[in-house]
Tab-separated table of N, CA, C and O and ligand atoms in Angstrom:
chain	number	residue	atom	x	y	z
A	84	MET	N	93.018	63.943	38.840
A	84	MET	CA	94.197	64.109	37.950
A	84	MET	C	93.746	64.818	36.676
A	84	MET	O	92.993	64.268	35.882
A	85	SER	N	94.216	66.017	36.457
A	85	SER	CA	93.699	66.854	35.370
A	85	SER	C	94.086	66.321	33.995
A	85	SER	O	93.397	66.590	33.018
A	86	ASP	N	95.194	65.573	33.900
A	86	ASP	CA	95.617	65.091	32.585
A	86	ASP	C	95.253	63.625	32.349
A	86	ASP	O	95.751	63.008	31.424
A	87	CYS	N	94.370	63.094	33.183
A	87	CYS	CA	94.007	61.674	33.065
A	87	CYS	C	92.719	61.542	32.254
A	87	CYS	O	91.675	62.096	32.616
A	88	ILE	N	92.789	60.782	31.166
A	88	ILE	CA	91.641	60.674	30.263
A	88	ILE	C	90.443	60.028	30.957
A	88	ILE	O	89.301	60.426	30.713
A	89	PHE	N	90.683	59.046	31.829
A	89	PHE	CA	89.553	58.395	32.490
A	89	PHE	C	88.953	59.300	33.572
A	89	PHE	O	87.739	59.256	33.810
A	90	CYS	N	89.762	60.131	34.220
A	90	CYS	CA	89.203	61.125	35.138
A	90	CYS	C	88.329	62.109	34.362
A	90	CYS	O	87.287	62.548	34.871
A	91	LYS	N	88.734	62.435	33.141
A	91	LYS	CA	87.926	63.343	32.315
A	91	LYS	C	86.606	62.683	31.927
A	91	LYS	O	85.570	63.343	31.849
A	92	ILE	N	86.638	61.379	31.695
A	92	ILE	CA	85.394	60.647	31.416
A	92	ILE	C	84.504	60.653	32.661
A	92	ILE	O	83.301	60.908	32.567
A	93	VAL	N	85.092	60.394	33.819
A	93	VAL	CA	84.319	60.419	35.072
A	93	VAL	C	83.676	61.790	35.276
A	93	VAL	O	82.509	61.898	35.671
A	94	ALA	N	84.424	62.843	34.963
A	94	ALA	CA	83.931	64.209	35.163
A	94	ALA	C	82.913	64.624	34.110
A	94	ALA	O	82.269	65.671	34.239
A	95	GLY	N	82.788	63.819	33.037
A	95	GLY	CA	81.854	64.165	31.962
A	95	GLY	C	82.457	65.103	30.931
A	95	GLY	O	81.749	65.602	30.050
A	96	ASP	N	83.765	65.354	31.000
A	96	ASP	CA	84.427	66.248	30.045
A	96	ASP	C	84.716	65.557	28.718
A	96	ASP	O	84.887	66.213	27.689
A	97	ILE	N	84.821	64.227	28.764
A	97	ILE	CA	84.987	63.418	27.548
A	97	ILE	C	83.838	62.408	27.555
A	97	ILE	O	83.571	61.804	28.598
A	98	PRO	N	83.145	62.242	26.424
A	98	PRO	CA	82.006	61.315	26.410
A	98	PRO	C	82.444	59.854	26.470
A	98	PRO	O	83.575	59.514	26.095
A	99	CYS	N	81.550	59.005	26.950
A	99	CYS	CA	81.804	57.570	26.901
A	99	CYS	C	80.478	56.871	26.651
A	99	CYS	O	79.409	57.464	26.808
A	100	ASN	N	80.584	55.637	26.242
A	100	ASN	CA	79.394	54.798	26.042
A	100	ASN	C	79.166	54.046	27.355
A	100	ASN	O	79.669	52.937	27.550
A	101	ARG	N	78.409	54.674	28.243
A	101	ARG	CA	78.299	54.199	29.618
A	101	ARG	C	77.380	52.985	29.746
A	101	ARG	O	76.319	52.922	29.143
A	102	ILE	N	77.810	52.056	30.576
A	102	ILE	CA	77.022	50.860	30.880
A	102	ILE	C	76.414	50.955	32.276
A	102	ILE	O	75.278	50.553	32.510
A	103	TYR	N	77.197	51.455	33.215
A	103	TYR	CA	76.791	51.448	34.624
A	103	TYR	C	77.547	52.553	35.358
A	103	TYR	O	78.710	52.831	35.045
A	104	GLU	N	76.883	53.112	36.350
A	104	GLU	CA	77.544	54.129	37.173
A	104	GLU	C	76.925	54.129	38.558
A	104	GLU	O	75.714	53.992	38.705
A	105	ASP	N	77.753	54.255	39.585
A	105	ASP	CA	77.259	54.575	40.923
A	105	ASP	C	78.251	55.538	41.566
A	105	ASP	O	79.084	56.119	40.862
A	106	ASP	N	78.166	55.730	42.870
A	106	ASP	CA	79.027	56.731	43.509
A	106	ASP	C	80.506	56.394	43.398
A	106	ASP	O	81.352	57.285	43.436
A	107	ASP	N	80.819	55.113	43.272
A	107	ASP	CA	82.214	54.671	43.366
A	107	ASP	C	82.837	54.238	42.052
A	107	ASP	O	84.065	54.293	41.904
A	108	VAL	N	82.025	53.730	41.128
A	108	VAL	CA	82.587	53.121	39.919
A	108	VAL	C	81.817	53.562	38.681
A	108	VAL	O	80.660	54.010	38.756
A	109	LEU	N	82.488	53.406	37.542
A	109	LEU	CA	81.887	53.695	36.245
A	109	LEU	C	82.286	52.558	35.302
A	109	LEU	O	83.433	52.090	35.345
A	110	ALA	N	81.347	52.121	34.473
A	110	ALA	CA	81.642	51.098	33.461
A	110	ALA	C	81.232	51.641	32.103
A	110	ALA	O	80.162	52.244	31.956
A	111	PHE	N	82.106	51.444	31.114
A	111	PHE	CA	81.823	51.951	29.767
A	111	PHE	C	82.532	51.080	28.738
A	111	PHE	O	83.522	50.392	29.035
A	112	HIS	N	82.008	51.138	27.517
A	112	HIS	CA	82.568	50.324	26.440
A	112	HIS	C	83.941	50.847	26.029
A	112	HIS	O	84.162	52.059	25.940
A	113	ASP	N	84.853	49.912	25.743
A	113	ASP	CA	86.177	50.282	25.247
A	113	ASP	C	86.038	50.872	23.842
A	113	ASP	O	85.286	50.363	23.016
A	114	ILE	N	86.764	51.934	23.592
A	114	ILE	CA	86.668	52.637	22.310
A	114	ILE	C	87.273	51.807	21.169
A	114	ILE	O	86.913	51.998	20.003
A	115	HIS	N	88.166	50.896	21.487
A	115	HIS	CA	88.768	49.995	20.497
A	115	HIS	C	88.570	48.545	20.935
A	115	HIS	O	89.514	47.898	21.418
A	116	PRO	N	87.352	48.033	20.768
A	116	PRO	CA	87.060	46.685	21.285
A	116	PRO	C	87.883	45.604	20.590
A	116	PRO	O	88.102	45.670	19.379
A	117	VAL	N	88.335	44.630	21.360
A	117	VAL	CA	89.087	43.497	20.804
A	117	VAL	C	88.198	42.261	20.666
A	117	VAL	O	88.672	41.200	20.265
A	118	ALA	N	86.938	42.388	21.011
A	118	ALA	CA	85.975	41.286	20.923
A	118	ALA	C	84.589	41.914	20.801
A	118	ALA	O	84.430	43.126	21.018
A	119	PRO	N	83.577	41.121	20.463
A	119	PRO	CA	82.228	41.676	20.308
A	119	PRO	C	81.731	42.439	21.545
A	119	PRO	O	81.013	43.421	21.414
A	120	VAL	N	82.099	41.975	22.715
A	120	VAL	CA	81.795	42.729	23.940
A	120	VAL	C	83.120	43.057	24.630
A	120	VAL	O	83.932	42.163	24.908
A	121	HIS	N	83.370	44.319	24.848
A	121	HIS	CA	84.612	44.745	25.509
A	121	HIS	C	84.318	46.064	26.230
A	121	HIS	O	84.161	47.108	25.595
A	122	PHE	N	84.221	45.950	27.538
A	122	PHE	CA	84.014	47.172	28.318
A	122	PHE	C	84.959	47.164	29.496
A	122	PHE	O	85.681	46.192	29.729
A	123	MET	N	84.994	48.274	30.212
A	123	MET	CA	85.862	48.333	31.377
A	123	MET	C	85.137	48.939	32.555
A	123	MET	O	84.197	49.718	32.390
A	124	ILE	N	85.572	48.522	33.717
A	124	ILE	CA	85.036	49.054	34.968
A	124	ILE	C	86.178	49.777	35.663
A	124	ILE	O	87.277	49.212	35.800
A	125	ILE	N	85.913	51.012	36.078
A	125	ILE	CA	86.964	51.798	36.724
A	125	ILE	C	86.452	52.385	38.045
A	125	ILE	O	85.257	52.651	38.186
A	126	PRO	N	87.384	52.601	38.989
A	126	PRO	CA	87.002	53.387	40.172
A	126	PRO	C	86.870	54.847	39.747
A	126	PRO	O	87.632	55.314	38.890
A	127	LYS	N	85.919	55.564	40.321
A	127	LYS	CA	85.805	56.990	39.970
A	127	LYS	C	86.988	57.792	40.526
A	127	LYS	O	87.443	58.738	39.895
A	128	ALA	N	87.445	57.427	41.706
A	128	ALA	CA	88.590	58.126	42.290
A	128	ALA	C	89.868	57.663	41.597
A	128	ALA	O	90.089	56.461	41.415
A	129	HIS	N	90.698	58.598	41.230
A	129	HIS	CA	91.909	58.251	40.489
A	129	HIS	C	92.869	57.412	41.322
A	129	HIS	O	93.246	57.780	42.431
A	130	VAL	N	93.257	56.280	40.749
A	130	VAL	CA	94.422	55.538	41.238
A	130	VAL	C	95.061	54.959	39.983
A	130	VAL	O	94.368	54.476	39.085
A	131	ALA	N	96.384	55.104	39.872
A	131	ALA	CA	97.038	54.860	38.584
A	131	ALA	C	96.983	53.401	38.149
A	131	ALA	O	96.740	53.101	36.976
A	132	SER	N	97.208	52.501	39.075
A	132	SER	CA	97.250	51.075	38.716
A	132	SER	C	97.169	50.248	39.986
A	132	SER	O	97.136	50.794	41.097
A	133	LEU	N	97.177	48.931	39.828
A	133	LEU	CA	97.174	48.060	41.011
A	133	LEU	C	98.389	48.335	41.902
A	133	LEU	O	98.307	48.194	43.123
A	134	THR	N	99.487	48.743	41.287
A	134	THR	CA	100.709	49.006	42.055
A	134	THR	C	100.496	50.106	43.091
A	134	THR	O	101.080	50.067	44.180
A	135	GLU	N	99.663	51.075	42.751
A	135	GLU	CA	99.416	52.207	43.648
A	135	GLU	C	98.286	51.935	44.635
A	135	GLU	O	97.981	52.784	45.479
A	136	CYS	N	97.610	50.809	44.506
A	136	CYS	CA	96.501	50.519	45.409
A	136	CYS	C	96.985	50.200	46.815
A	136	CYS	O	98.052	49.617	47.005
A	137	ALA	N	96.173	50.604	47.780
A	137	ALA	CA	96.484	50.361	49.194
A	137	ALA	C	95.198	49.886	49.868
A	137	ALA	O	94.168	49.689	49.211
A	138	ALA	N	95.250	49.740	51.188
A	138	ALA	CA	94.104	49.214	51.925
A	138	ALA	C	92.833	50.030	51.665
A	138	ALA	O	91.734	49.483	51.621
A	139	GLU	N	92.998	51.327	51.456
A	139	GLU	CA	91.820	52.185	51.236
A	139	GLU	C	91.090	51.841	49.934
A	139	GLU	O	89.953	52.255	49.741
A	140	HIS	N	91.749	51.115	49.038
A	140	HIS	CA	91.128	50.745	47.763
A	140	HIS	C	90.474	49.364	47.802
A	140	HIS	O	89.891	48.920	46.811
A	141	GLN	N	90.585	48.683	48.929
A	141	GLN	CA	90.098	47.299	49.007
A	141	GLN	C	88.616	47.199	48.670
A	141	GLN	O	88.201	46.322	47.902
A	142	ALA	N	87.822	48.131	49.199
A	142	ALA	CA	86.376	48.041	48.985
A	142	ALA	C	86.022	48.244	47.513
A	142	ALA	O	85.200	47.504	46.958
A	143	VAL	N	86.633	49.226	46.878
A	143	VAL	CA	86.266	49.492	45.484
A	143	VAL	C	86.777	48.382	44.557
A	143	VAL	O	86.116	48.039	43.572
A	144	LEU	N	87.927	47.801	44.895
A	144	LEU	CA	88.422	46.669	44.097
A	144	LEU	C	87.446	45.501	44.183
A	144	LEU	O	87.129	44.863	43.169
A	145	GLY	N	86.973	45.228	45.385
A	145	GLY	CA	85.997	44.153	45.554
A	145	GLY	C	84.700	44.464	44.837
A	145	GLY	O	84.099	43.588	44.204
A	146	LYS	N	84.285	45.704	44.914
A	146	LYS	CA	83.046	46.112	44.253
A	146	LYS	C	83.138	45.894	42.748
A	146	LYS	O	82.206	45.383	42.116
A	147	ILE	N	84.262	46.267	42.171
A	147	ILE	CA	84.454	46.107	40.719
A	147	ILE	C	84.379	44.628	40.329
A	147	ILE	O	83.701	44.260	39.363
A	148	LEU	N	85.036	43.775	41.096
A	148	LEU	CA	85.045	42.347	40.741
A	148	LEU	C	83.675	41.710	40.935
A	148	LEU	O	83.286	40.823	40.174
A	149	LEU	N	82.930	42.159	41.936
A	149	LEU	CA	81.583	41.612	42.131
A	149	LEU	C	80.609	42.120	41.077
A	149	LEU	O	79.640	41.432	40.733
A	150	LEU	N	80.884	43.306	40.564
A	150	LEU	CA	80.031	43.894	39.531
A	150	LEU	C	80.252	43.212	38.179
A	150	LEU	O	79.325	43.106	37.359
A	151	ALA	N	81.473	42.757	37.956
A	151	ALA	CA	81.864	42.240	36.630
A	151	ALA	C	80.893	41.185	36.077
A	151	ALA	O	80.410	41.328	34.945
A	152	PRO	N	80.583	40.115	36.799
A	152	PRO	CA	79.698	39.101	36.219
A	152	PRO	C	78.289	39.612	35.964
A	152	PRO	O	77.642	39.168	35.005
A	153	ASN	N	77.818	40.536	36.797
A	153	ASN	CA	76.472	41.089	36.582
A	153	ASN	C	76.416	41.922	35.314
A	153	ASN	O	75.493	41.779	34.501
A	154	LEU	N	77.413	42.779	35.122
A	154	LEU	CA	77.431	43.609	33.908
A	154	LEU	C	77.697	42.744	32.678
A	154	LEU	O	77.123	42.977	31.610
A	155	ALA	N	78.568	41.746	32.829
A	155	ALA	CA	78.849	40.843	31.701
A	155	ALA	C	77.565	40.156	31.243
A	155	ALA	O	77.275	40.069	30.042
A	156	LYS	N	76.790	39.690	32.204
A	156	LYS	CA	75.527	39.032	31.854
A	156	LYS	C	74.569	40.010	31.180
A	156	LYS	O	73.919	39.678	30.185
A	157	GLU	N	74.502	41.215	31.696
A	157	GLU	CA	73.653	42.245	31.077
A	157	GLU	C	74.057	42.518	29.640
A	157	GLU	O	73.230	42.878	28.798
A	158	GLN	N	75.356	42.364	29.360
A	158	GLN	CA	75.860	42.615	28.005
A	158	GLN	C	75.760	41.367	27.130
A	158	GLN	O	76.292	41.341	26.016
A	159	GLY	N	75.144	40.316	27.649
A	159	GLY	CA	74.877	39.124	26.843
A	159	GLY	C	75.925	38.038	26.952
A	159	GLY	O	75.887	37.060	26.208
A	160	LEU	N	76.866	38.196	27.876
A	160	LEU	CA	77.933	37.199	28.013
A	160	LEU	C	77.483	36.094	28.970
A	160	LEU	O	77.991	35.961	30.083
A	161	ASP	N	76.532	35.275	28.518
A	161	ASP	CA	75.980	34.210	29.358
A	161	ASP	C	76.945	33.054	29.555
A	161	ASP	O	76.821	32.274	30.495
A	162	ASP	N	77.922	32.956	28.655
A	162	ASP	CA	78.840	31.821	28.616
A	162	ASP	C	80.123	32.054	29.408
A	162	ASP	O	80.946	31.163	29.510
A	163	GLY	N	80.310	33.280	29.874
A	163	GLY	CA	81.549	33.613	30.557
A	163	GLY	C	82.273	34.753	29.872
A	163	GLY	O	81.854	35.235	28.821
A	164	PHE	N	83.367	35.151	30.482
A	164	PHE	CA	84.081	36.341	29.995
A	164	PHE	C	85.498	36.320	30.543
A	164	PHE	O	85.805	35.572	31.470
A	165	ARG	N	86.345	37.171	29.961
A	165	ARG	CA	87.710	37.344	30.454
A	165	ARG	C	87.787	38.639	31.245
A	165	ARG	O	87.139	39.621	30.890
A	166	THR	N	88.590	38.648	32.280
A	166	THR	CA	88.925	39.893	32.980
A	166	THR	C	90.415	40.127	32.806
A	166	THR	O	91.213	39.203	33.005
A	167	VAL	N	90.772	41.345	32.424
A	167	VAL	CA	92.187	41.688	32.206
A	167	VAL	C	92.486	42.990	32.937
A	167	VAL	O	91.747	43.969	32.806
A	168	ILE	N	93.558	42.970	33.715
A	168	ILE	CA	94.050	44.203	34.348
A	168	ILE	C	95.512	44.353	33.960
A	168	ILE	O	96.371	43.594	34.435
A	169	ASN	N	95.797	45.277	33.068
A	169	ASN	CA	97.186	45.549	32.690
A	169	ASN	C	97.780	46.496	33.722
A	169	ASN	O	97.179	47.522	34.053
A	170	THR	N	98.939	46.137	34.229
A	170	THR	CA	99.552	46.922	35.312
A	170	THR	C	100.960	47.354	34.946
A	170	THR	O	101.845	46.511	34.762
A	171	GLY	N	101.133	48.673	34.812
A	171	GLY	CA	102.458	49.225	34.535
A	171	GLY	C	102.869	49.047	33.083
A	171	GLY	O	102.249	48.307	32.320
A	172	LYS	N	103.898	49.766	32.706
A	172	LYS	CA	104.385	49.697	31.319
A	172	LYS	C	104.741	48.276	30.925
A	172	LYS	O	104.427	47.828	29.825
A	173	GLY	N	105.365	47.547	31.849
A	173	GLY	CA	105.749	46.166	31.573
A	173	GLY	C	104.565	45.236	31.437
A	173	GLY	O	104.679	44.143	30.887
A	174	GLY	N	103.411	45.676	31.952
A	174	GLY	CA	102.187	44.891	31.841
A	174	GLY	C	101.295	45.349	30.707
A	174	GLY	O	100.145	44.918	30.605
A	175	GLY	N	101.830	46.250	29.879
A	175	GLY	CA	101.066	46.701	28.718
A	175	GLY	C	100.040	47.773	29.025
A	175	GLY	O	99.173	48.063	28.199
A	176	GLN	N	100.130	48.385	30.216
A	176	GLN	CA	99.148	49.421	30.561
A	176	GLN	C	99.416	50.690	29.768
A	176	GLN	O	100.562	51.155	29.688
A	177	GLU	N	98.354	51.232	29.176
A	177	GLU	CA	98.478	52.466	28.376
A	177	GLU	C	97.775	53.646	29.035
A	177	GLU	O	98.210	54.784	28.881
A	178	VAL	N	96.675	53.368	29.724
A	178	VAL	CA	95.958	54.423	30.444
A	178	VAL	C	96.197	54.207	31.934
A	178	VAL	O	95.797	53.174	32.496
A	179	PHE	N	96.842	55.196	32.559
A	179	PHE	CA	97.240	55.021	33.951
A	179	PHE	C	96.181	55.546	34.925
A	179	PHE	O	96.436	56.432	35.754
A	180	HIS	N	94.995	54.985	34.765
A	180	HIS	CA	93.895	55.081	35.737
A	180	HIS	C	93.365	53.652	35.785
A	180	HIS	O	92.915	53.126	34.751
A	181	LEU	N	93.438	53.040	36.940
A	181	LEU	CA	93.102	51.621	37.079
A	181	LEU	C	91.807	51.267	36.355
A	181	LEU	O	90.811	51.986	36.479
A	182	HIS	N	91.837	50.177	35.599
A	182	HIS	CA	90.625	49.713	34.916
A	182	HIS	C	90.690	48.206	34.750
A	182	HIS	O	91.761	47.637	34.531
A	183	VAL	N	89.527	47.594	34.847
A	183	VAL	CA	89.396	46.155	34.635
A	183	VAL	C	88.665	45.958	33.311
A	183	VAL	O	87.525	46.401	33.148
A	184	HIS	N	89.350	45.311	32.345
A	184	HIS	CA	88.711	44.997	31.075
A	184	HIS	C	87.815	43.776	31.243
A	184	HIS	O	88.221	42.785	31.861
A	185	ILE	N	86.621	43.843	30.664
A	185	ILE	CA	85.727	42.684	30.586
A	185	ILE	C	85.534	42.407	29.101
A	185	ILE	O	85.075	43.283	28.353
A	186	ILE	N	85.910	41.196	28.698
A	186	ILE	CA	85.992	40.873	27.267
A	186	ILE	C	85.296	39.543	27.023
A	186	ILE	O	85.494	38.576	27.769
A	187	GLY	N	84.484	39.494	25.961
A	187	GLY	CA	83.848	38.219	25.653
A	187	GLY	C	83.066	38.255	24.362
A	187	GLY	O	83.022	39.260	23.654
A	188	GLY	N	82.452	37.135	24.076
A	188	GLY	CA	81.610	37.045	22.895
A	188	GLY	C	82.346	36.614	21.639
A	188	GLY	O	81.884	36.871	20.539
A	189	GLY	N	83.476	35.949	21.791
A	189	GLY	CA	84.230	35.482	20.627
A	189	GLY	C	85.463	36.324	20.411
A	189	GLY	O	85.859	37.096	21.260
A	190	GLY	N	86.062	36.143	19.250
A	190	GLY	CA	87.278	36.894	18.946
A	190	GLY	C	88.518	36.209	19.488
A	190	GLY	O	88.431	35.174	20.141
A	191	PRO	N	89.686	36.820	19.223
A	191	PRO	CA	90.948	36.194	19.617
A	191	PRO	C	91.119	36.140	21.126
A	191	PRO	O	90.594	36.981	21.852
A	192	ARG	N	91.834	35.146	21.585
A	192	ARG	CA	92.145	35.026	23.001
A	192	ARG	C	93.666	35.007	23.123
A	192	ARG	O	94.291	33.947	23.040
A	193	PRO	N	94.265	36.201	23.301
A	193	PRO	CA	95.727	36.291	23.217
A	193	PRO	C	96.485	35.627	24.366
A	193	PRO	O	97.651	35.335	24.202
A	194	LEU	N	95.855	35.381	25.502
A	194	LEU	CA	96.598	34.760	26.616
A	194	LEU	C	96.355	33.270	26.668
A	194	LEU	O	95.245	32.834	26.441
B	276	AMP	P1	95.333	49.408	28.896
B	276	AMP	O1	95.781	50.650	29.636
B	276	AMP	O2	96.388	48.862	27.990
B	276	AMP	O3	94.767	48.354	29.785
B	276	AMP	O4	94.140	49.808	27.925
B	276	AMP	C1	93.571	51.071	27.832
B	276	AMP	C2	92.285	50.872	27.082
B	276	AMP	O5	91.572	52.094	27.127
B	276	AMP	C3	92.452	50.502	25.614
B	276	AMP	O6	91.790	49.269	25.374
B	276	AMP	C4	91.789	51.665	24.871
B	276	AMP	O7	91.088	51.251	23.715
B	276	AMP	C5	90.858	52.217	25.932
B	276	AMP	N1	90.517	53.617	25.771
B	276	AMP	C6	91.359	54.660	25.608
B	276	AMP	N2	90.686	55.822	25.515
B	276	AMP	C7	89.380	55.502	25.653
B	276	AMP	C8	88.171	56.270	25.657
B	276	AMP	N3	88.168	57.607	25.501
B	276	AMP	N4	87.001	55.621	25.810
B	276	AMP	C9	86.973	54.267	25.952
B	276	AMP	N5	88.079	53.504	25.977
B	276	AMP	C10	89.264	54.103	25.816
B	277	ZN	ZN1	92.337	59.250	36.516
């Protein structure tokens, strides 16, 4: 998707503070953190949100969730963390490339 900011990050056209990368996923720090540790894990292949996911996305969705605790621990979140997936305008989604927020280390807990 040429107008998708996260696709541009995947392509290297926009810089990010990268935490992890493999063939399928990329993890990077959120540019506006809401807590001391706030990063996101995204599939490299564009899919707008959970609503657009289908069976072909099952493996990458599982990969992202299995990666989350490992990356959280690497980022110092030994005590646990929050995972947030905003879906659609009604779910507060602003960037329409699927992403899982990993948040921890103190700060407000809005939910
Ligand atoms: P949402 O779509 O509401 O789940 O959140 C989108 C998130 O993307 C927000 O927390 C933004 O701070 C974050 N964000 C937007 N642009 C960038 C960027 N270039 N690099 C890192 N994070 C970003
Ligand atoms: Zn995209």
